[in-house]
Amino acid sequence: MGKKVAIIGAGVSGLASIRSCLEEGLEPTCFEKSNDIGGLWKFSDHAEEGRASIYKSVFTNSSKEMMCFPDFPYPDDFPNFMHNSKIQEYIIAFAKEKNLLKYIQFKTFVSNVNKRPDFAMTGQWDVITERDGQKESTVFDAVMVCSGHHVYPNLPKESFPGLEHFKGKCFHSRDYKEPGVFKGKRVLVVGLGNSGCDIATELSHTAEQVIISSRSGSWVMSRVWDNGYPWDMVLVTRFGTFLKNNLPTAISDWLYMKEMNARFKHENYGLMPLNGALRKEPVFNDDLPARILCGTVSIKPNVKEFTETSAIFEDGTIFEGIDCVIFATGYSYSYPFLDESIIKSRNNEIILFKGVFPPLLEKSTLAVIGFVQSLGAAIPTADLQSRWAAQVVKGTCTLPSREDMMNDINEKMNKKLKWFGKSDTICTDYIEYMDELASFIGAKPSIPWLFLTDPKLATEVYFGPCSPYQFRLVGPGKWPGARNAILTQWERSLKPMQTRVVRSLQKPCFFFHWLKLFAIPILLIAVFLGLT
């Protein structure tokens, strides 16, 4: 084996990192605080300190063909959008198939990761772990941090005057598990993100009244997109990214807002974002508009003030007799085992080259895996990040100079502020980001070459879903089954719904979606030309 690598966390990112290290001939040791793999997807009926926590009813927002490990498709009979128990089943199957479990030390807590005195020369780290009350220090050549960013809840109580006088229950969404105990209650949910909307719509079937308070609004998308296909298989395409990045800003923004408003008019439901052109992460919720129509969920602006039993909103309205306030206000980014200066190198912000490497380290032997957010799935992102990181650690791939990395970070930050706004600086464009990482390791598919050598595959790769298999078509880690997986991805996505076969499977037309979007401007141009 080669260099010794410490991997912190055995969730999706940790498992991807173990496998990537093995592919590069490195020696991984993974430390997992709990007694099982899965990380975020491992459901527990109570929130555990230092671990991500989900509620019982969580389903995926990405479809199965878009969120798999690139060489390990989901079983054909798995539904497109899966319950957390199905994801956990898949993760366990992947770990066993790739023989990863033997590299994991369970019930082992990482308390400190420190540079060794000779770090500038060796790049080595002292990793201090605790198990059964016993501490142990081990020297590693590199560290991959895979502990996620949904661990430490952001509970901004100081932003809500009077909250200290509120007599009802008050807690963060990470402590929410199931709706039964809220029967007949009056509940205020603060935050219009995915968790807040999921919890509110679920509670609306049992609670007396549910109100969501939102500071800035949000786009709400359905998992079911045009003609009933999974949203991401229709929207997350290379052709769509090309249009978004090359059309004039005014047209690109118009198209984006038209797509977001295609299902219902957000302004009519009180959901319209303050800046609708920002590409902030949308909410995926199939039920929220219906629950608003039925009156069991209402949308209100930000809370101005709390009293002992009520909330006064910024529009002057009051929600009386509140039994419980649930703060779905996101998470803080924290790595308590690391010296903050390692990754928080400017204005107390986490600064990472391509969201992975701290640019100011003397040696590039620490990587953060899974610390980006995009309109794409976490599993293929973590897979590609860890493949790149493993090659950097091995020495077969080198990083740019410190100056070039900082220039790239600044350039990307300016673009992120334009596209996503100040509050979402870890967001990134999925396909652009994946192609950047794939280019570093020689795994980016060449679209022109594919059109010359394999037009059928090229058409699916460029106009169809940008599925994870694309990043195992060529280069290191190439998977022989990638081509067939791409060409049969629609069959796998439609198969689980064929429980009553009426006719043959109906795959989508690549161009129909975009034709619909451009129909109105094309018609207006035709009318204008006809009148002139």
PDB file of C-alpha atoms in Angstrom, residues 287-416:
ATOM      1  CA  ASP A 287     -47.582  18.900  -1.800  1.00  0.00           C
ATOM      2  CA  LEU A 288     -47.011  22.482  -0.642  1.00  0.00           C
ATOM      3  CA  PRO A 289     -49.123  24.314  -3.265  1.00  0.00           C
ATOM      4  CA  ALA A 290     -52.043  21.928  -2.617  1.00  0.00           C
ATOM      5  CA  ARG A 291     -51.766  22.373   1.162  1.00  0.00           C
ATOM      6  CA  ILE A 292     -51.803  26.157   0.682  1.00  0.00           C
ATOM      7  CA  LEU A 293     -54.887  25.829  -1.543  1.00  0.00           C
ATOM      8  CA  CYS A 294     -56.564  23.729   1.145  1.00  0.00           C
ATOM      9  CA  GLY A 295     -55.746  26.305   3.811  1.00  0.00           C
ATOM     10  CA  THR A 296     -53.849  23.918   6.064  1.00  0.00           C
ATOM     11  CA  VAL A 297     -50.563  25.749   5.410  1.00  0.00           C
ATOM     12  CA  SER A 298     -50.178  29.520   5.178  1.00  0.00           C
ATOM     13  CA  ILE A 299     -47.143  31.568   4.154  1.00  0.00           C
ATOM     14  CA  LYS A 300     -46.168  34.641   6.152  1.00  0.00           C
ATOM     15  CA  PRO A 301     -43.227  37.088   6.025  1.00  0.00           C
ATOM     16  CA  ASN A 302     -40.421  37.181   8.559  1.00  0.00           C
ATOM     17  CA  VAL A 303     -41.256  37.243  12.275  1.00  0.00           C
ATOM     18  CA  LYS A 304     -40.832  40.735  13.706  1.00  0.00           C
ATOM     19  CA  GLU A 305     -41.375  39.759  17.327  1.00  0.00           C
ATOM     20  CA  PHE A 306     -42.508  36.944  19.606  1.00  0.00           C
ATOM     21  CA  THR A 307     -44.759  37.230  22.627  1.00  0.00           C
ATOM     22  CA  GLU A 308     -45.499  34.573  25.231  1.00  0.00           C
ATOM     23  CA  THR A 309     -48.038  32.842  22.978  1.00  0.00           C
ATOM     24  CA  SER A 310     -47.885  34.444  19.533  1.00  0.00           C
ATOM     25  CA  ALA A 311     -45.730  35.665  16.659  1.00  0.00           C
ATOM     26  CA  ILE A 312     -46.057  39.134  15.135  1.00  0.00           C
ATOM     27  CA  PHE A 313     -45.010  39.208  11.486  1.00  0.00           C
ATOM     28  CA  GLU A 314     -43.436  42.101   9.583  1.00  0.00           C
ATOM     29  CA  ASP A 315     -46.733  42.785   7.804  1.00  0.00           C
ATOM     30  CA  GLY A 316     -48.419  43.389  11.166  1.00  0.00           C
ATOM     31  CA  THR A 317     -50.450  40.166  11.220  1.00  0.00           C
ATOM     32  CA  ILE A 318     -50.351  37.903  14.276  1.00  0.00           C
ATOM     33  CA  PHE A 319     -50.386  34.126  14.702  1.00  0.00           C
ATOM     34  CA  GLU A 320     -52.033  33.528  18.081  1.00  0.00           C
ATOM     35  CA  GLY A 321     -51.932  30.552  20.411  1.00  0.00           C
ATOM     36  CA  ILE A 322     -48.754  28.947  19.057  1.00  0.00           C
ATOM     37  CA  ASP A 323     -47.897  25.605  20.627  1.00  0.00           C
ATOM     38  CA  CYS A 324     -44.557  25.076  18.905  1.00  0.00           C
ATOM     39  CA  VAL A 325     -41.963  26.913  16.827  1.00  0.00           C
ATOM     40  CA  ILE A 326     -39.702  24.823  14.579  1.00  0.00           C
ATOM     41  CA  PHE A 327     -36.630  26.599  13.229  1.00  0.00           C
ATOM     42  CA  ALA A 328     -35.747  25.169   9.799  1.00  0.00           C
ATOM     43  CA  THR A 329     -32.920  27.689   9.519  1.00  0.00           C
ATOM     44  CA  GLY A 330     -30.150  25.554   8.130  1.00  0.00           C
ATOM     45  CA  TYR A 331     -26.756  24.661   9.501  1.00  0.00           C
ATOM     46  CA  SER A 332     -23.463  26.264  10.429  1.00  0.00           C
ATOM     47  CA  TYR A 333     -20.276  25.031   8.811  1.00  0.00           C
ATOM     48  CA  SER A 334     -17.887  23.751  11.447  1.00  0.00           C
ATOM     49  CA  TYR A 335     -14.978  21.344  11.741  1.00  0.00           C
ATOM     50  CA  PRO A 336     -14.174  21.454  15.475  1.00  0.00           C
ATOM     51  CA  PHE A 337     -11.275  18.993  15.187  1.00  0.00           C
ATOM     52  CA  LEU A 338      -9.356  21.354  12.875  1.00  0.00           C
ATOM     53  CA  ASP A 339      -7.582  24.625  13.584  1.00  0.00           C
ATOM     54  CA  GLU A 340      -9.982  27.178  12.085  1.00  0.00           C
ATOM     55  CA  SER A 341      -7.176  29.022  10.318  1.00  0.00           C
ATOM     56  CA  ILE A 342      -6.637  26.031   8.024  1.00  0.00           C
ATOM     57  CA  ILE A 343      -9.892  26.452   6.127  1.00  0.00           C
ATOM     58  CA  LYS A 344     -11.226  29.813   7.349  1.00  0.00           C
ATOM     59  CA  SER A 345      -8.514  31.883   5.763  1.00  0.00           C
ATOM     60  CA  ARG A 346     -10.416  35.087   4.940  1.00  0.00           C
ATOM     61  CA  ASN A 347     -13.162  37.074   6.700  1.00  0.00           C
ATOM     62  CA  ASN A 348     -14.037  34.001   8.754  1.00  0.00           C
ATOM     63  CA  GLU A 349     -15.230  32.305   5.547  1.00  0.00           C
ATOM     64  CA  ILE A 350     -14.347  28.772   4.539  1.00  0.00           C
ATOM     65  CA  ILE A 351     -12.095  29.199   1.515  1.00  0.00           C
ATOM     66  CA  LEU A 352     -11.386  26.078  -0.546  1.00  0.00           C
ATOM     67  CA  PHE A 353      -9.996  25.611  -4.058  1.00  0.00           C
ATOM     68  CA  LYS A 354     -12.807  24.002  -6.056  1.00  0.00           C
ATOM     69  CA  GLY A 355     -14.556  23.438  -2.738  1.00  0.00           C
ATOM     70  CA  VAL A 356     -11.987  20.787  -1.758  1.00  0.00           C
ATOM     71  CA  PHE A 357      -8.441  22.023  -0.977  1.00  0.00           C
ATOM     72  CA  PRO A 358      -7.372  24.777   1.474  1.00  0.00           C
ATOM     73  CA  PRO A 359      -5.207  26.942  -0.832  1.00  0.00           C
ATOM     74  CA  LEU A 360      -2.787  28.290   1.791  1.00  0.00           C
ATOM     75  CA  LEU A 361      -1.459  24.985   3.161  1.00  0.00           C
ATOM     76  CA  GLU A 362       2.245  24.353   2.544  1.00  0.00           C
ATOM     77  CA  LYS A 363       1.359  20.839   1.348  1.00  0.00           C
ATOM     78  CA  SER A 364      -1.924  19.816  -0.303  1.00  0.00           C
ATOM     79  CA  THR A 365      -2.547  16.880   1.987  1.00  0.00           C
ATOM     80  CA  LEU A 366      -5.949  17.853   3.406  1.00  0.00           C
ATOM     81  CA  ALA A 367      -9.144  17.644   1.360  1.00  0.00           C
ATOM     82  CA  VAL A 368     -12.743  18.428   2.303  1.00  0.00           C
ATOM     83  CA  ILE A 369     -15.152  16.112   0.490  1.00  0.00           C
ATOM     84  CA  GLY A 370     -18.867  16.893   0.134  1.00  0.00           C
ATOM     85  CA  PHE A 371     -18.702  20.594   0.998  1.00  0.00           C
ATOM     86  CA  VAL A 372     -20.459  21.971  -2.075  1.00  0.00           C
ATOM     87  CA  GLN A 373     -24.100  22.406  -2.958  1.00  0.00           C
ATOM     88  CA  SER A 374     -25.525  22.368  -6.452  1.00  0.00           C
ATOM     89  CA  LEU A 375     -28.596  21.530  -8.493  1.00  0.00           C
ATOM     90  CA  GLY A 376     -27.214  18.021  -8.678  1.00  0.00           C
ATOM     91  CA  ALA A 377     -26.751  14.992  -6.477  1.00  0.00           C
ATOM     92  CA  ALA A 378     -24.227  14.610  -3.658  1.00  0.00           C
ATOM     93  CA  ILE A 379     -23.115  11.041  -4.397  1.00  0.00           C
ATOM     94  CA  PRO A 380     -21.556  11.562  -7.858  1.00  0.00           C
ATOM     95  CA  THR A 381     -20.103  14.889  -6.683  1.00  0.00           C
ATOM     96  CA  ALA A 382     -18.376  13.234  -3.716  1.00  0.00           C
ATOM     97  CA  ASP A 383     -17.159  10.419  -5.979  1.00  0.00           C
ATOM     98  CA  LEU A 384     -15.460  12.837  -8.366  1.00  0.00           C
ATOM     99  CA  GLN A 385     -14.064  15.043  -5.594  1.00  0.00           C
ATOM    100  CA  SER A 386     -12.513  12.065  -3.829  1.00  0.00           C
ATOM    101  CA  ARG A 387     -11.034  10.668  -7.066  1.00  0.00           C
ATOM    102  CA  TRP A 388      -9.320  14.010  -7.680  1.00  0.00           C
ATOM    103  CA  ALA A 389      -8.190  14.303  -4.054  1.00  0.00           C
ATOM    104  CA  ALA A 390      -6.717  10.802  -4.069  1.00  0.00           C
ATOM    105  CA  GLN A 391      -4.671  11.591  -7.170  1.00  0.00           C
ATOM    106  CA  VAL A 392      -3.407  14.825  -5.616  1.00  0.00           C
ATOM    107  CA  VAL A 393      -2.363  12.942  -2.469  1.00  0.00           C
ATOM    108  CA  LYS A 394      -0.668  10.252  -4.557  1.00  0.00           C
ATOM    109  CA  GLY A 395       1.156  12.881  -6.582  1.00  0.00           C
ATOM    110  CA  THR A 396      -0.167  11.974 -10.026  1.00  0.00           C
ATOM    111  CA  CYS A 397      -2.148  15.224 -10.153  1.00  0.00           C
ATOM    112  CA  THR A 398      -0.754  18.572  -8.995  1.00  0.00           C
ATOM    113  CA  LEU A 399      -2.562  21.707  -7.893  1.00  0.00           C
ATOM    114  CA  PRO A 400      -1.890  25.191  -9.310  1.00  0.00           C
ATOM    115  CA  SER A 401       0.205  27.719  -7.409  1.00  0.00           C
ATOM    116  CA  ARG A 402      -1.234  29.353  -4.292  1.00  0.00           C
ATOM    117  CA  GLU A 403      -1.699  32.606  -6.230  1.00  0.00           C
ATOM    118  CA  ASP A 404      -3.548  30.875  -9.068  1.00  0.00           C
ATOM    119  CA  MET A 405      -5.795  29.013  -6.631  1.00  0.00           C
ATOM    120  CA  MET A 406      -6.721  32.231  -4.805  1.00  0.00           C
ATOM    121  CA  ASN A 407      -7.389  34.002  -8.118  1.00  0.00           C
ATOM    122  CA  ASP A 408      -9.668  31.145  -9.162  1.00  0.00           C
ATOM    123  CA  ILE A 409     -11.492  31.270  -5.806  1.00  0.00           C
ATOM    124  CA  ASN A 410     -12.045  35.035  -6.158  1.00  0.00           C
ATOM    125  CA  GLU A 411     -13.228  34.712  -9.737  1.00  0.00           C
ATOM    126  CA  LYS A 412     -15.630  31.895  -8.856  1.00  0.00           C
ATOM    127  CA  MET A 413     -16.884  33.785  -5.796  1.00  0.00           C
ATOM    128  CA  ASN A 414     -17.856  36.782  -7.922  1.00  0.00           C
ATOM    129  CA  LYS A 415     -19.779  34.505 -10.256  1.00  0.00           C
ATOM    130  CA  LYS A 416     -21.454  32.723  -7.335  1.00  0.00           C
TER     131      LYS A 416
END
